[in-house]
mmCIF file of C-alpha atoms and ligand atoms in Angstrom:
data_model
loop_
_atom_site.group_PDB
_atom_site.id
_atom_site.type_symbol
_atom_site.label_atom_id
_atom_site.label_comp_id
_atom_site.label_asym_id
_atom_site.label_seq_id
_atom_site.Cartn_x
_atom_site.Cartn_y
_atom_site.Cartn_z
ATOM 1 C CA MET A 1 -7.624 -20.813 19.074
ATOM 2 C CA PHE A 2 -10.089 -18.567 17.515
ATOM 3 C CA ASP A 3 -13.636 -17.847 18.364
ATOM 4 C CA THR A 4 -16.066 -17.430 15.608
ATOM 5 C CA THR A 5 -19.066 -15.774 17.532
ATOM 6 C CA ARG A 6 -19.758 -12.600 15.470
ATOM 7 C CA ARG A 7 -22.581 -11.097 17.567
ATOM 8 C CA ARG A 8 -19.824 -11.309 20.255
ATOM 9 C CA THR A 9 -17.645 -8.994 18.244
ATOM 10 C CA LEU A 10 -20.187 -6.640 17.495
ATOM 11 C CA GLU A 11 -20.308 -6.270 21.461
ATOM 12 C CA TRP A 12 -16.697 -5.671 22.020
ATOM 13 C CA LEU A 13 -16.558 -3.253 19.461
ATOM 14 C CA GLY A 14 -19.622 -1.363 20.884
ATOM 15 C CA ILE A 15 -21.081 -1.642 17.623
ATOM 16 C CA GLY A 16 -25.197 -1.985 17.766
ATOM 17 C CA GLY A 17 -25.425 -2.187 14.063
ATOM 18 C CA ALA A 18 -23.799 -3.741 11.141
ATOM 19 C CA ALA A 19 -24.375 -0.076 8.920
ATOM 20 C CA SER A 20 -21.822 2.103 10.959
ATOM 21 C CA ILE A 21 -18.984 -0.300 9.915
ATOM 22 C CA ALA A 22 -20.109 -1.331 6.249
ATOM 23 C CA GLY A 23 -18.929 2.026 5.576
ATOM 24 C CA CYS A 24 -17.547 5.031 6.782
ATOM 25 C CA ALA A 25 -18.266 5.995 10.387
ATOM 26 C CA SER A 26 -20.659 8.724 10.846
ATOM 27 C CA GLN A 27 -19.441 10.103 13.778
ATOM 28 C CA ALA A 28 -16.568 11.333 15.241
ATOM 29 C CA PRO A 29 -14.678 9.164 17.636
ATOM 30 C CA THR A 30 -13.535 9.949 20.855
ATOM 31 C CA ALA A 31 -10.155 8.389 22.772
ATOM 32 C CA GLU A 32 -12.287 5.723 24.522
ATOM 33 C CA ASP A 33 -13.909 4.537 21.005
ATOM 34 C CA THR A 34 -10.550 4.085 19.599
ATOM 35 C CA GLY A 35 -8.982 2.512 22.658
ATOM 36 C CA ALA A 36 -5.679 5.119 21.892
ATOM 37 C CA SER A 37 -4.447 8.791 22.608
ATOM 38 C CA THR A 38 -5.869 11.843 20.940
ATOM 39 C CA SER A 39 -2.533 13.607 21.743
ATOM 40 C CA THR A 40 0.662 12.796 23.175
ATOM 41 C CA ALA A 41 -0.064 10.278 25.998
ATOM 42 C CA GLN A 42 1.165 7.202 24.210
ATOM 43 C CA SER A 43 3.916 9.414 23.087
ATOM 44 C CA THR A 44 7.103 8.917 25.060
ATOM 45 C CA SER A 45 10.445 10.514 24.435
ATOM 46 C CA THR A 46 12.629 7.252 23.281
ATOM 47 C CA PRO A 47 11.558 4.497 20.792
ATOM 48 C CA LYS A 48 9.771 1.801 22.390
ATOM 49 C CA PRO A 49 10.926 -1.890 21.543
ATOM 50 C CA THR A 50 10.254 -3.216 17.954
ATOM 51 C CA ASP A 51 8.091 -6.342 17.730
ATOM 52 C CA THR A 52 9.262 -6.701 14.395
ATOM 53 C CA ASP A 53 12.582 -5.505 12.522
ATOM 54 C CA ARG A 54 10.529 -4.258 9.249
ATOM 55 C CA VAL A 55 7.011 -3.639 8.468
ATOM 56 C CA ALA A 56 7.870 -2.594 4.933
ATOM 57 C CA ALA A 57 6.643 -5.707 2.397
ATOM 58 C CA ASP A 58 8.803 -6.566 -0.401
ATOM 59 C CA PRO A 59 7.493 -5.090 -3.115
ATOM 60 C CA ALA A 60 9.191 -8.116 -5.247
ATOM 61 C CA ASP A 61 6.697 -10.464 -3.126
ATOM 62 C CA VAL A 62 3.931 -10.685 -6.123
ATOM 63 C CA PRO A 63 1.941 -13.631 -6.487
ATOM 64 C CA ASP A 64 2.488 -15.237 -9.977
ATOM 65 C CA PRO A 65 0.762 -13.974 -13.149
ATOM 66 C CA ILE A 66 -2.374 -16.215 -13.843
ATOM 67 C CA SER A 67 -2.134 -18.265 -16.474
ATOM 68 C CA ARG A 68 -4.665 -20.221 -16.214
ATOM 69 C CA SER A 69 -7.975 -20.849 -18.486
ATOM 70 C CA GLU A 70 -10.522 -21.851 -15.967
ATOM 71 C CA SER A 71 -11.632 -20.860 -12.291
ATOM 72 C CA THR A 72 -10.792 -22.071 -9.212
ATOM 73 C CA HIS A 73 -11.073 -21.901 -5.339
ATOM 74 C CA HIS A 74 -8.654 -20.155 -3.143
ATOM 75 C CA ASP A 75 -8.275 -20.612 0.465
ATOM 76 C CA ILE A 76 -7.190 -17.440 1.688
ATOM 77 C CA THR A 77 -6.395 -16.034 5.526
ATOM 78 C CA LEU A 78 -5.049 -12.232 6.575
ATOM 79 C CA THR A 79 -4.489 -12.299 10.129
ATOM 80 C CA THR A 80 -4.515 -8.882 11.745
ATOM 81 C CA GLU A 81 -1.006 -8.092 13.780
ATOM 82 C CA GLU A 82 -0.593 -4.974 15.754
ATOM 83 C CA VAL A 83 3.260 -4.075 16.040
ATOM 84 C CA VAL A 84 5.863 -1.505 16.995
ATOM 85 C CA ALA A 85 8.401 -0.558 14.354
ATOM 86 C CA GLU A 86 10.630 1.940 13.234
ATOM 87 C CA ILE A 87 8.619 4.744 10.428
ATOM 88 C CA GLU A 88 12.915 5.460 10.174
ATOM 89 C CA ALA A 89 15.580 4.658 12.639
ATOM 90 C CA GLY A 90 14.894 5.959 16.024
ATOM 91 C CA VAL A 91 11.502 6.597 15.326
ATOM 92 C CA THR A 92 8.636 3.835 16.428
ATOM 93 C CA PHE A 93 5.099 3.818 15.645
ATOM 94 C CA SER A 94 2.157 1.171 16.798
ATOM 95 C CA TYR A 95 1.671 -0.320 13.076
ATOM 96 C CA MET A 96 -1.701 -2.288 12.793
ATOM 97 C CA THR A 97 -0.926 -4.366 9.947
ATOM 98 C CA PHE A 98 -2.267 -7.423 7.543
ATOM 99 C CA ASP A 99 0.931 -10.486 8.125
ATOM 100 C CA GLY A 100 2.714 -7.744 9.671
ATOM 101 C CA GLN A 101 2.981 -5.900 6.519
ATOM 102 C CA VAL A 102 2.279 -2.634 4.796
ATOM 103 C CA PRO A 103 0.950 -3.198 2.756
ATOM 104 C CA GLY A 104 -0.785 -6.422 3.478
ATOM 105 C CA PRO A 105 -0.131 -9.313 0.701
ATOM 106 C CA MET A 106 -1.076 -8.784 -2.900
ATOM 107 C CA ILE A 107 -3.369 -11.614 -3.704
ATOM 108 C CA ARG A 108 -4.120 -12.370 -6.916
ATOM 109 C CA VAL A 109 -7.180 -14.426 -8.587
ATOM 110 C CA ARG A 110 -8.946 -14.658 -11.783
ATOM 111 C CA GLN A 111 -12.125 -13.183 -12.918
ATOM 112 C CA GLY A 112 -14.775 -16.135 -11.891
ATOM 113 C CA ASP A 113 -12.659 -17.509 -9.037
ATOM 114 C CA THR A 114 -14.024 -18.035 -5.911
ATOM 115 C CA VAL A 115 -12.576 -16.998 -2.472
ATOM 116 C CA SER A 116 -12.986 -18.444 0.911
ATOM 117 C CA LEU A 117 -11.562 -15.180 2.984
ATOM 118 C CA THR A 118 -10.207 -15.893 6.421
ATOM 119 C CA LEU A 119 -9.750 -12.818 9.246
ATOM 120 C CA GLU A 120 -8.012 -13.987 12.021
ATOM 121 C CA ASN A 121 -7.014 -11.477 14.973
ATOM 122 C CA PRO A 122 -4.938 -13.054 17.487
ATOM 123 C CA PRO A 123 -5.662 -12.927 21.029
ATOM 124 C CA GLU A 124 -2.747 -10.579 21.978
ATOM 125 C CA SER A 125 -4.451 -7.914 19.894
ATOM 126 C CA GLN A 126 -5.876 -3.973 21.583
ATOM 127 C CA MET A 127 -8.066 -3.876 18.606
ATOM 128 C CA GLY A 128 -11.435 -5.308 16.635
ATOM 129 C CA HIS A 129 -10.291 -5.777 13.018
ATOM 130 C CA ASN A 130 -12.355 -6.468 9.680
ATOM 131 C CA VAL A 131 -11.617 -6.190 6.330
ATOM 132 C CA ASP A 132 -13.719 -4.609 2.742
ATOM 133 C CA PHE A 133 -12.679 -5.708 -0.647
ATOM 134 C CA HIS A 134 -13.266 -3.219 -3.230
ATOM 135 C CA ALA A 135 -13.562 -6.376 -5.271
ATOM 136 C CA VAL A 136 -16.263 -7.518 -3.658
ATOM 137 C CA TYR A 137 -19.975 -7.703 -4.135
ATOM 138 C CA GLY A 138 -21.737 -8.063 -0.907
ATOM 139 C CA THR A 139 -22.187 -5.915 2.531
ATOM 140 C CA GLY A 140 -19.311 -3.521 3.287
ATOM 141 C CA GLY A 141 -17.424 -5.496 0.776
ATOM 142 C CA GLY A 142 -17.090 -8.295 3.680
ATOM 143 C CA ALA A 143 -16.748 -5.978 6.124
ATOM 144 C CA VAL A 144 -19.251 -7.430 8.468
ATOM 145 C CA ALA A 145 -19.097 -10.724 7.680
ATOM 146 C CA THR A 146 -15.335 -10.775 8.630
ATOM 147 C CA THR A 147 -15.026 -8.079 12.099
ATOM 148 C CA ALA A 148 -13.267 -10.050 13.885
ATOM 149 C CA ALA A 149 -12.606 -9.093 17.860
ATOM 150 C CA PRO A 150 -8.934 -9.998 19.439
ATOM 151 C CA GLY A 151 -9.203 -14.203 19.939
ATOM 152 C CA GLU A 152 -11.982 -14.341 16.864
ATOM 153 C CA ALA A 153 -11.626 -15.723 13.132
ATOM 154 C CA ASN A 154 -14.579 -15.058 10.743
ATOM 155 C CA GLY A 155 -14.824 -15.295 6.919
ATOM 156 C CA MET A 156 -16.577 -14.788 4.035
ATOM 157 C CA GLU A 157 -16.862 -16.536 0.636
ATOM 158 C CA PHE A 158 -17.090 -14.582 -2.511
ATOM 159 C CA GLN A 159 -16.887 -14.820 -6.134
ATOM 160 C CA ALA A 160 -14.669 -12.262 -7.735
ATOM 161 C CA ARG A 161 -16.913 -11.326 -11.058
ATOM 162 C CA TYR A 162 -15.302 -8.062 -12.327
ATOM 163 C CA PRO A 163 -11.315 -7.676 -12.987
ATOM 164 C CA GLY A 164 -9.515 -4.876 -12.087
ATOM 165 C CA ALA A 165 -6.843 -3.686 -9.172
ATOM 166 C CA TYR A 166 -8.835 -2.900 -5.925
ATOM 167 C CA ILE A 167 -7.607 -2.054 -2.254
ATOM 168 C CA TYR A 168 -9.130 -4.168 0.428
ATOM 169 C CA HIS A 169 -8.894 -2.103 3.850
ATOM 170 C CA CYS A 170 -9.972 -2.779 7.313
ATOM 171 C CA ALA A 171 -12.812 -1.117 7.961
ATOM 172 C CA VAL A 172 -14.438 -1.269 11.012
ATOM 173 C CA THR A 173 -15.946 2.493 13.005
ATOM 174 C CA ASN A 174 -12.225 4.251 13.044
ATOM 175 C CA LEU A 175 -11.615 2.621 9.780
ATOM 176 C CA ASP A 176 -9.272 6.276 8.922
ATOM 177 C CA TYR A 177 -7.406 5.614 11.854
ATOM 178 C CA HIS A 178 -7.031 1.837 11.026
ATOM 179 C CA ILE A 179 -5.823 2.659 7.674
ATOM 180 C CA SER A 180 -3.282 5.257 8.373
ATOM 181 C CA SER A 181 -1.824 2.532 10.832
ATOM 182 C CA GLY A 182 -1.186 0.303 8.424
ATOM 183 C CA MET A 183 -4.445 -1.596 7.861
ATOM 184 C CA PHE A 184 -4.843 -1.887 3.847
ATOM 185 C CA GLY A 185 -3.613 -4.083 0.708
ATOM 186 C CA MET A 186 -4.178 -5.220 -3.052
ATOM 187 C CA ILE A 187 -6.507 -7.599 -4.646
ATOM 188 C CA VAL A 188 -5.960 -8.044 -8.461
ATOM 189 C CA VAL A 189 -8.649 -9.885 -10.451
ATOM 190 C CA GLU A 190 -7.119 -10.681 -13.810
ATOM 191 C CA LEU A 191 -9.559 -10.847 -16.831
ATOM 192 C CA PRO A 192 -9.970 -14.418 -17.740
ATOM 193 C CA GLU A 193 -7.046 -14.231 -20.921
ATOM 194 C CA GLY A 194 -4.424 -12.555 -18.081
ATOM 195 C CA LEU A 195 -2.150 -9.835 -18.680
ATOM 196 C CA PRO A 196 0.175 -9.145 -21.325
ATOM 197 C CA PRO A 197 3.881 -11.155 -19.943
ATOM 198 C CA VAL A 198 5.674 -8.322 -18.456
ATOM 199 C CA ASP A 199 9.662 -8.978 -17.091
ATOM 200 C CA LYS A 200 9.266 -7.764 -13.668
ATOM 201 C CA GLU A 201 6.729 -6.869 -11.274
ATOM 202 C CA PHE A 202 6.921 -4.997 -7.694
ATOM 203 C CA TYR A 203 3.853 -3.515 -5.400
ATOM 204 C CA LEU A 204 3.777 -0.813 -3.742
ATOM 205 C CA GLY A 205 1.090 0.533 -0.818
ATOM 206 C CA GLN A 206 1.308 4.268 0.153
ATOM 207 C CA HIS A 207 -0.479 5.948 2.823
ATOM 208 C CA GLU A 208 -0.165 8.323 5.201
ATOM 209 C CA ILE A 209 1.032 8.718 8.764
ATOM 210 C CA TYR A 210 -0.479 10.721 11.283
ATOM 211 C CA THR A 211 1.707 11.493 14.861
ATOM 212 C CA ASP A 212 1.758 13.786 17.099
ATOM 213 C CA LYS A 213 5.510 14.746 16.442
ATOM 214 C CA GLY A 214 7.482 16.034 13.728
ATOM 215 C CA VAL A 215 9.272 14.525 10.815
ATOM 216 C CA GLY A 216 12.253 12.386 12.408
ATOM 217 C CA GLU A 217 11.986 13.714 16.205
ATOM 218 C CA SER A 218 12.983 10.566 17.645
ATOM 219 C CA GLY A 219 11.129 8.349 20.033
ATOM 220 C CA HIS A 220 7.854 6.859 19.821
ATOM 221 C CA HIS A 221 5.087 8.833 18.027
ATOM 222 C CA GLY A 222 1.382 8.650 19.047
ATOM 223 C CA PHE A 223 -1.278 8.922 16.880
ATOM 224 C CA SER A 224 -2.715 12.240 15.944
ATOM 225 C CA PHE A 225 -6.415 11.969 15.486
ATOM 226 C CA GLU A 226 -6.018 15.892 15.373
ATOM 227 C CA ASN A 227 -3.884 16.261 12.563
ATOM 228 C CA MET A 228 -5.710 13.450 10.835
ATOM 229 C CA ALA A 229 -8.645 15.418 11.210
ATOM 230 C CA ASN A 230 -6.940 18.473 9.675
ATOM 231 C CA GLU A 231 -5.534 16.195 6.924
ATOM 232 C CA GLN A 232 -2.427 16.829 8.203
ATOM 233 C CA PRO A 233 0.065 14.138 7.923
ATOM 234 C CA THR A 234 3.449 13.791 9.600
ATOM 235 C CA TYR A 235 5.153 11.263 7.370
ATOM 236 C CA VAL A 236 3.619 10.400 3.360
ATOM 237 C CA VAL A 237 5.494 6.824 2.622
ATOM 238 C CA PHE A 238 5.203 3.541 0.632
ATOM 239 C CA ASN A 239 5.211 0.839 2.327
ATOM 240 C CA GLY A 240 4.833 2.134 5.755
ATOM 241 C CA GLU A 241 8.308 3.603 6.329
ATOM 242 C CA LYS A 242 10.498 6.588 5.131
ATOM 243 C CA TYR A 243 12.530 5.565 2.047
ATOM 244 C CA PRO A 244 12.364 2.092 2.130
ATOM 245 C CA PHE A 245 13.918 1.602 -1.131
ATOM 246 C CA THR A 246 16.520 3.699 -1.832
ATOM 247 C CA PRO A 247 20.619 2.744 -0.614
ATOM 248 C CA ASP A 248 19.842 4.396 2.876
ATOM 249 C CA ARG A 249 17.318 1.539 3.737
ATOM 250 C CA TYR A 250 16.525 -1.742 2.146
ATOM 251 C CA GLY A 251 18.399 -0.998 -1.231
ATOM 252 C CA THR A 252 17.063 0.103 -4.781
ATOM 253 C CA LEU A 253 14.820 -2.629 -6.852
ATOM 254 C CA SER A 254 16.617 -3.604 -9.814
ATOM 255 C CA VAL A 255 15.784 -4.738 -12.929
ATOM 256 C CA GLU A 256 17.890 -5.113 -16.455
ATOM 257 C CA GLN A 257 17.904 -2.958 -19.364
ATOM 258 C CA GLY A 258 15.866 -3.494 -21.825
ATOM 259 C CA GLU A 259 13.221 -5.595 -18.877
ATOM 260 C CA ARG A 260 9.598 -4.501 -19.085
ATOM 261 C CA VAL A 261 8.270 -3.416 -15.370
ATOM 262 C CA ARG A 262 4.939 -3.567 -14.107
ATOM 263 C CA VAL A 263 4.383 -1.686 -10.861
ATOM 264 C CA PHE A 264 1.373 -1.856 -8.855
ATOM 265 C CA LEU A 265 0.359 0.659 -6.600
ATOM 266 C CA VAL A 266 -2.423 1.089 -3.554
ATOM 267 C CA ASP A 267 -3.086 4.178 -2.473
ATOM 268 C CA GLY A 268 -4.303 3.754 0.931
ATOM 269 C CA GLY A 269 -4.922 6.990 2.063
ATOM 270 C CA PRO A 270 -7.221 7.595 4.465
ATOM 271 C CA ASN A 271 -7.042 11.170 2.766
ATOM 272 C CA TYR A 272 -4.572 11.798 -0.009
ATOM 273 C CA SER A 273 -4.507 11.101 -3.313
ATOM 274 C CA SER A 274 -0.807 9.811 -4.831
ATOM 275 C CA ASN A 275 0.019 11.404 -8.440
ATOM 276 C CA PHE A 276 2.420 8.694 -8.861
ATOM 277 C CA HIS A 277 5.425 9.190 -11.737
ATOM 278 C CA PRO A 278 8.591 7.711 -12.764
ATOM 279 C CA ILE A 279 10.864 10.444 -12.623
ATOM 280 C CA GLY A 280 13.063 9.262 -15.713
ATOM 281 C CA ASN A 281 10.567 7.566 -17.091
ATOM 282 C CA VAL A 282 7.095 7.281 -18.439
ATOM 283 C CA TRP A 283 4.345 5.111 -17.815
ATOM 284 C CA SER A 284 4.098 3.613 -21.049
ATOM 285 C CA LYS A 285 0.930 2.258 -20.273
ATOM 286 C CA GLY A 286 -1.623 3.030 -17.699
ATOM 287 C CA TYR A 287 -4.462 0.779 -16.159
ATOM 288 C CA ARG A 288 -6.114 3.843 -14.465
ATOM 289 C CA ASP A 289 -7.818 3.086 -11.327
ATOM 290 C CA GLY A 290 -6.986 -0.136 -11.773
ATOM 291 C CA SER A 291 -9.121 -0.931 -14.428
ATOM 292 C CA LEU A 292 -7.706 -3.489 -16.567
ATOM 293 C CA GLU A 293 -9.848 -3.664 -19.468
ATOM 294 C CA PRO A 294 -9.593 -1.966 -22.655
ATOM 295 C CA PRO A 295 -8.799 0.832 -23.892
ATOM 296 C CA ILE A 296 -5.683 1.285 -21.783
ATOM 297 C CA GLU A 297 -4.055 4.247 -21.816
ATOM 298 C CA LYS A 298 -0.653 4.914 -23.313
ATOM 299 C CA HIS A 299 2.533 7.112 -22.316
ATOM 300 C CA LEU A 300 1.358 9.024 -19.262
ATOM 301 C CA GLN A 301 3.513 10.934 -17.286
ATOM 302 C CA THR A 302 1.550 11.697 -13.611
ATOM 303 C CA ALA A 303 -1.485 8.975 -12.558
ATOM 304 C CA LYS A 304 -3.552 10.543 -10.208
ATOM 305 C CA VAL A 305 -4.665 7.574 -7.891
ATOM 306 C CA PRO A 306 -7.403 8.435 -5.253
ATOM 307 C CA PRO A 307 -7.310 7.181 -1.825
ATOM 308 C CA GLY A 308 -9.221 3.771 -1.601
ATOM 309 C CA SER A 309 -8.278 3.188 -5.596
ATOM 310 C CA CYS A 310 -5.099 1.521 -7.072
ATOM 311 C CA PHE A 311 -3.047 2.100 -10.358
ATOM 312 C CA VAL A 312 -1.406 -0.070 -12.331
ATOM 313 C CA GLY A 313 1.485 0.822 -15.299
ATOM 314 C CA GLU A 314 4.143 -0.393 -17.188
ATOM 315 C CA MET A 315 7.470 1.045 -18.282
ATOM 316 C CA GLU A 316 10.141 0.101 -20.676
ATOM 317 C CA THR A 317 13.260 0.419 -19.522
ATOM 318 C CA PRO A 318 15.779 1.032 -22.951
ATOM 319 C CA VAL A 319 18.972 3.251 -21.153
ATOM 320 C CA PRO A 320 20.715 2.327 -17.903
ATOM 321 C CA GLU A 321 19.635 4.910 -15.013
ATOM 322 C CA ARG A 322 18.398 5.265 -11.434
ATOM 323 C CA ILE A 323 13.946 5.154 -11.719
ATOM 324 C CA LYS A 324 12.717 7.438 -8.865
ATOM 325 C CA LEU A 325 9.395 6.629 -8.186
ATOM 326 C CA VAL A 326 7.233 9.437 -6.248
ATOM 327 C CA ASP A 327 4.215 11.255 -5.396
ATOM 328 C CA HIS A 328 4.697 14.688 -8.310
ATOM 329 C CA ALA A 329 3.146 16.150 -5.162
ATOM 330 C CA LEU A 330 7.324 16.661 -4.602
ATOM 331 C CA SER A 331 6.914 18.345 -0.563
ATOM 332 C CA ARG A 332 5.817 14.478 0.177
ATOM 333 C CA VAL A 333 8.842 12.920 -1.507
ATOM 334 C CA ALA A 334 11.081 16.172 0.219
ATOM 335 C CA ARG A 335 10.089 16.378 3.253
ATOM 336 C CA ARG A 336 7.613 13.188 4.495
ATOM 337 C CA GLY A 337 9.670 10.517 3.310
ATOM 338 C CA LEU A 338 7.880 8.932 0.007
ATOM 339 C CA LEU A 339 10.774 7.617 -2.494
ATOM 340 C CA ALA A 340 11.012 4.432 -4.001
ATOM 341 C CA GLU A 341 14.058 3.883 -6.582
ATOM 342 C CA ILE A 342 14.595 1.130 -9.582
ATOM 343 C CA ASP A 343 18.108 1.003 -10.515
ATOM 344 C CA VAL A 344 18.251 0.092 -14.553
ATOM 345 C CA ALA A 345 21.882 -1.696 -15.047
ATOM 346 C CA GLY A 346 22.687 -1.779 -18.276
ATOM 347 C CA GLU A 347 24.919 -0.151 -21.019
ATOM 348 C CA GLU A 348 24.493 3.136 -22.221
ATOM 349 C CA ARG A 349 22.561 3.735 -25.510
ATOM 350 C CA PRO A 350 23.622 7.676 -26.367
ATOM 351 C CA GLU A 351 21.420 7.741 -28.790
ATOM 352 C CA ILE A 352 18.398 7.348 -26.419
ATOM 353 C CA PHE A 353 20.108 9.334 -23.973
ATOM 354 C CA ASP A 354 23.532 11.172 -23.772
ATOM 355 C CA PRO A 355 24.367 12.074 -20.260
ATOM 356 C CA ASN A 356 27.700 13.979 -21.507
ATOM 357 C CA PRO A 357 27.479 14.885 -24.991
ATOM 358 C CA ASP A 358 30.732 16.882 -26.267
ATOM 359 C CA THR A 359 28.446 19.961 -26.378
ATOM 360 C CA ALA A 360 27.964 20.403 -22.813
ATOM 361 C CA GLY A 361 30.494 21.281 -20.247
ATOM 362 C CA SER A 362 29.379 18.957 -17.216
ATOM 363 C CA GLU A 363 32.514 19.641 -14.868
ATOM 364 C CA ASP A 364 31.069 22.471 -13.109
ATOM 365 C CA GLU A 365 27.068 20.892 -12.693
ATOM 366 C CA GLU A 366 25.460 19.851 -9.343
ATOM 367 C CA GLY A 367 23.083 16.911 -9.582
ATOM 368 C CA SER A 368 19.668 17.012 -9.514
ATOM 369 C CA ALA A 369 18.825 15.543 -5.881
ATOM 370 C CA TYR A 370 15.872 14.051 -7.946
HETATM 371 CU CU1 CU B 401 -8.454 -3.049 11.867
#
């Protein structure tokens, strides 16, 4: 089914040498390069039929922690899928994804493990794709080796030599376009001794979507290279969709009081850093930039997560509450779609937090939106 001739792929992409896909593109793309509109040609006033009901990855879909004491080998296949889906109800967008979800599947290995990674690009794709792993020593993090035109599959083998939580992302010539369309994910390389045990783990990806319409404007949104060049996104989202993990969309995430929660965040960008904050809580332990090695920082309120990087944070949950995970550049929350909520179920502990103390009148108070 898949042709593995890499030269054909490079010819298909119009790329003379490997350098231009190994890192950042050196020239601005043209509409012909990208196979996509620079303005409104893709856009229509009615939503396109969707290929999938949902691109937002399930945050609870996290591989089990590593408990092995020896190295092993992994055979992993990522499939590039170009799908039309909704950013929010009535707003469709042409996503590019790994395995049909945003972010792509979380991969979890142990330092010293080896990985055979295959990238499959189905024949029905319009674009060539590849994958650059920041956990890999080698040209382009594997981008050159894995470049695959529609109908091709290419791969690499690597050893995960250094620990941490790392982004992987598509890195073809117009890599910002591909990432903004959804092509990024996370690989966690655990230390040989593993991570401290927790009760719940969640996985989120933040990124910006640059379209040719306004937030909430119904219809199909074409991609806007102009807005991307100016770093003026339409949406800033978790897992590719507006307010995905809230009661009005896929529901909140749930934990029980007293559970220790670990959150893995990958910031795909392509341009914005996240200022990752749990409203109503704190990162009791923070693994900045995804570095899992001590010293681990404690009680971080807002963690800067650059595009192309990751963060791992842990929270305690001593009281029942709704925790709101946000980028504390709050207009992205109030106006551009970024929010994930965690409900902590349990018994009130007024010695820690009392929302109705006897001394304060509360009948006339308005609740905070955030
Ligand atoms: Cu791609």
